[in-house]
Amino acid sequence: MAVTIKQMISETDVDRRISEIGAEISRDYAGREVRLVGILKGASFFMCELAKRITVPVSIDFMQVSSYGGATESSGRVMIKKDLDESIEGLDVIIVEDIVDSGRTLAFLGEFLKNKGAHTIRYCTLLDKPERRVVELKADYSGFEIPDQFVVGYGMDFDQKYRNLPYIGVVQMDPEN
Ligand code: IMP
Ligand code: MG
């Protein structure tokens, strides 16, 4: 199927917003250190840009998860494909996501990382689709609220493609002719 990507948020606007979030985190965590936990693969582009703009000491780790269930309807359960490499015992952790949709991934990971003994846990997401929420989840740091549309770019994919776009775009299916 032919696909067109329509720009929704420009590279300049994304970069500016990431700088604002970086400054906010730097203020909130003044005098402390922060462990960023990025959720692969989508959050990796956002997390690198964010980390560069945080002025308190930063260390990073990654997890990868996937949802159980069929292709169209997720059962809502989350499976861990890659766990943390480092202990988070006693640390101030920020989970970094590309986008919050149902909220299930972040809600699950928040509980999971609490049980690993983090001192504090906050949620940071580049994008948020509040209309789609199934479980209660409020991000502490959120770049942009967007309507219920499927987006790509800045780490987010459609069938593993378009992660490398430097802006956020909406996927449009072109009618075949
Ligand atoms: P949640 O657990 O339903 O909140 O799902 C969040 C995950 O779904 C994100 O980490 C993305 O991998 C994926 N996702 C949700 N909406 C989009 C989208 O519009 N584009 C790309 N990935 C999305
Ligand atoms: Mg994801």
Short mmCIF file of C-alpha atoms and ligand atoms in Angstrom, two decimals:
data_model
loop_
_atom_site.label_atom_id
_atom_site.label_comp_id
_atom_site.label_asym_id
_atom_site.label_seq_id
_atom_site.Cartn_x
_atom_site.Cartn_y
_atom_site.Cartn_z
CA MET A 1 0.00 0.00 0.00
CA ALA A 2 1.24 3.47 -0.85
CA VAL A 3 1.73 5.71 2.17
CA THR A 4 2.22 9.46 2.52
CA ILE A 5 3.62 11.13 5.64
CA LYS A 6 2.08 14.51 6.47
CA GLN A 7 4.05 16.68 8.88
CA MET A 8 2.30 17.30 12.21
CA ILE A 9 5.09 18.78 14.38
CA SER A 10 8.21 20.31 12.83
CA GLU A 11 11.77 19.42 13.78
CA THR A 12 12.24 22.95 15.16
CA ASP A 13 9.18 22.67 17.40
CA VAL A 14 10.18 19.20 18.66
CA ASP A 15 13.71 20.39 19.45
CA ARG A 16 12.44 23.50 21.25
CA ARG A 17 10.03 21.44 23.38
CA ILE A 18 12.74 18.90 24.28
CA SER A 19 14.95 21.78 25.45
CA GLU A 20 12.10 23.03 27.66
CA ILE A 21 11.58 19.59 29.19
CA GLY A 22 15.34 19.21 29.72
CA ALA A 23 15.42 22.54 31.56
CA GLU A 24 12.40 21.56 33.67
CA ILE A 25 13.98 18.23 34.67
CA SER A 26 17.28 19.98 35.44
CA ARG A 27 15.43 22.35 37.82
CA ASP A 28 13.32 19.61 39.44
CA TYR A 29 16.34 17.37 40.08
CA ALA A 30 18.79 20.11 41.12
CA GLY A 31 21.40 18.69 43.52
CA ARG A 32 20.44 15.10 42.61
CA GLU A 33 21.31 12.57 39.94
CA VAL A 34 18.84 11.03 37.54
CA ARG A 35 18.63 7.61 35.86
CA LEU A 36 16.81 7.74 32.53
CA VAL A 37 15.21 4.45 31.48
CA GLY A 38 14.29 4.53 27.79
CA ILE A 39 11.78 2.15 26.23
CA LEU A 40 13.21 0.62 23.06
CA LYS A 41 13.07 1.21 20.23
CA GLY A 42 10.76 4.21 19.92
CA ALA A 43 12.04 6.36 22.79
CA SER A 44 15.72 6.11 21.86
CA PHE A 45 15.84 9.21 19.61
CA PHE A 46 13.93 11.37 22.13
CA MET A 47 15.96 10.09 25.08
CA CYS A 48 19.34 10.96 23.51
CA GLU A 49 18.20 14.50 22.70
CA LEU A 50 16.67 14.90 26.16
CA ALA A 51 19.76 13.59 27.99
CA LYS A 52 21.96 16.13 26.18
CA ARG A 53 19.81 18.95 27.58
CA ILE A 54 19.78 17.85 31.24
CA THR A 55 22.40 19.59 33.36
CA VAL A 56 22.33 17.36 36.50
CA PRO A 57 24.34 14.09 36.38
CA VAL A 58 22.56 11.59 34.12
CA SER A 59 22.97 7.85 33.65
CA ILE A 60 20.96 5.80 31.19
CA ASP A 61 19.51 2.33 30.77
CA PHE A 62 17.00 0.74 28.40
CA MET A 63 14.15 -1.74 28.53
CA GLN A 64 12.18 -3.30 25.73
CA VAL A 65 8.60 -4.54 26.09
CA SER A 66 5.85 -5.83 23.85
CA SER A 67 2.14 -6.38 24.29
CA TYR A 68 0.67 -9.86 24.28
CA GLY A 69 -2.30 -10.58 22.06
CA GLY A 70 -3.34 -10.56 18.43
CA ALA A 71 -2.27 -8.14 15.76
CA THR A 72 -5.29 -5.86 16.04
CA GLU A 73 -6.41 -6.13 19.67
CA SER A 74 -3.83 -6.13 22.43
CA SER A 75 -4.83 -8.09 25.53
CA GLY A 76 -3.35 -5.33 27.63
CA ARG A 77 -0.65 -7.47 29.17
CA VAL A 78 2.95 -6.39 28.77
CA MET A 79 5.87 -8.77 28.18
CA ILE A 80 9.46 -7.84 28.99
CA LYS A 81 11.81 -8.50 26.06
CA LYS A 82 14.80 -6.76 27.59
CA ASP A 83 15.25 -5.97 31.28
CA LEU A 84 17.46 -3.29 32.85
CA ASP A 85 21.24 -3.82 32.78
CA GLU A 86 21.89 -1.88 35.99
CA SER A 87 20.30 -1.85 39.46
CA ILE A 88 17.99 1.09 40.19
CA GLU A 89 17.92 0.49 43.97
CA GLY A 90 17.54 3.86 45.70
CA LEU A 91 17.75 5.86 42.47
CA ASP A 92 15.61 8.68 41.10
CA VAL A 93 14.29 7.19 37.88
CA ILE A 94 12.57 8.79 34.92
CA ILE A 95 10.96 6.39 32.46
CA VAL A 96 11.23 7.87 28.96
CA GLU A 97 8.63 6.93 26.32
CA ASP A 98 7.92 8.06 22.78
CA ILE A 99 4.13 8.11 23.12
CA VAL A 100 1.46 7.22 25.69
CA ASP A 101 -1.60 5.61 24.14
CA SER A 102 -3.69 3.27 26.36
CA GLY A 103 -1.24 3.97 29.20
CA ARG A 104 -0.73 0.25 29.85
CA THR A 105 2.99 0.15 29.03
CA LEU A 106 3.94 2.97 31.40
CA ALA A 107 1.55 1.85 34.15
CA PHE A 108 3.08 -1.63 34.03
CA LEU A 109 6.66 -0.35 33.95
CA GLY A 110 6.04 2.07 36.81
CA GLU A 111 4.95 -0.80 39.05
CA PHE A 112 7.75 -3.04 37.78
CA LEU A 113 10.46 -0.48 38.55
CA LYS A 114 8.95 0.40 41.94
CA ASN A 115 9.33 -3.26 42.86
CA LYS A 116 13.00 -3.03 41.93
CA GLY A 117 13.51 -0.49 44.71
CA ALA A 118 13.69 2.84 42.89
CA HIS A 119 13.60 5.80 45.28
CA THR A 120 11.31 7.80 42.98
CA ILE A 121 9.75 7.17 39.57
CA ARG A 122 8.46 9.75 37.12
CA TYR A 123 7.12 9.41 33.58
CA CYS A 124 8.35 11.46 30.63
CA THR A 125 6.84 11.16 27.16
CA LEU A 126 7.37 13.06 23.94
CA LEU A 127 3.74 12.62 22.83
CA ASP A 128 0.45 11.85 24.58
CA LYS A 129 -2.88 10.74 23.11
CA PRO A 130 -5.17 11.34 26.14
CA GLU A 131 -8.32 10.29 24.20
CA ARG A 132 -6.97 6.75 23.94
CA ARG A 133 -6.35 6.17 27.62
CA VAL A 134 -7.59 2.84 29.08
CA VAL A 135 -5.74 2.86 32.41
CA GLU A 136 -5.18 5.97 34.50
CA LEU A 137 -1.73 7.33 33.72
CA LYS A 138 -0.54 10.91 33.86
CA ALA A 139 2.92 11.74 32.56
CA ASP A 140 4.98 14.05 34.76
CA TYR A 141 6.68 15.50 31.68
CA SER A 142 4.87 15.53 28.34
CA GLY A 143 6.00 17.15 25.09
CA PHE A 144 2.79 17.45 23.10
CA GLU A 145 -0.82 16.26 23.39
CA ILE A 146 -2.03 15.01 20.02
CA PRO A 147 -5.37 13.76 18.67
CA ASP A 148 -6.05 10.07 18.05
CA GLN A 149 -3.96 9.70 14.90
CA PHE A 150 -1.15 7.27 14.10
CA VAL A 151 2.15 9.14 14.04
CA VAL A 152 5.70 8.31 12.97
CA GLY A 153 9.13 9.90 13.13
CA TYR A 154 11.49 10.89 15.92
CA GLY A 155 11.84 7.21 16.83
CA MET A 156 8.28 6.09 16.12
CA ASP A 157 7.63 3.57 13.38
CA PHE A 158 5.05 2.24 11.00
CA ASP A 159 6.05 -1.34 10.18
CA GLN A 160 9.60 -0.54 11.46
CA LYS A 161 10.00 2.35 9.01
CA TYR A 162 10.16 6.17 9.39
CA ARG A 163 11.86 6.13 12.82
CA ASN A 164 14.62 8.30 11.33
CA LEU A 165 12.36 11.20 10.29
CA PRO A 166 13.54 14.29 12.21
CA TYR A 167 9.92 15.53 12.62
CA ILE A 168 6.59 14.01 13.73
CA GLY A 169 4.26 13.03 10.90
CA VAL A 170 0.87 11.40 10.39
CA VAL A 171 0.58 8.26 8.28
CA GLN A 172 -1.94 8.57 5.46
CA MET A 173 -2.93 5.59 3.35
CA ASP A 174 -3.22 6.52 -0.31
CA PRO A 175 -6.09 4.89 -2.19
CA GLU A 176 -4.83 2.40 -4.79
CA ASN A 177 -5.63 3.22 -8.43
P1 IMP B 1 0.30 2.00 25.39
O1 IMP B 1 0.79 0.92 26.27
O2 IMP B 1 -1.05 1.66 24.78
O3 IMP B 1 0.29 3.35 26.04
O4 IMP B 1 1.22 1.99 24.14
C1 IMP B 1 2.29 2.81 23.93
C2 IMP B 1 3.11 2.25 22.81
O5 IMP B 1 2.31 2.02 21.63
C3 IMP B 1 4.19 3.23 22.39
O6 IMP B 1 5.38 2.97 23.07
C4 IMP B 1 4.33 2.95 20.91
O7 IMP B 1 5.27 1.90 20.72
C5 IMP B 1 2.99 2.44 20.47
N1 IMP B 1 2.21 3.51 19.80
C6 IMP B 1 1.05 4.04 20.22
N2 IMP B 1 0.60 4.97 19.38
C7 IMP B 1 1.51 5.05 18.38
C8 IMP B 1 1.61 5.87 17.19
O8 IMP B 1 0.76 6.72 16.87
N3 IMP B 1 2.70 5.65 16.41
C9 IMP B 1 3.66 4.74 16.73
N4 IMP B 1 3.61 3.98 17.82
C10 IMP B 1 2.54 4.11 18.65
MG MG B 2 7.04 2.07 22.26
#
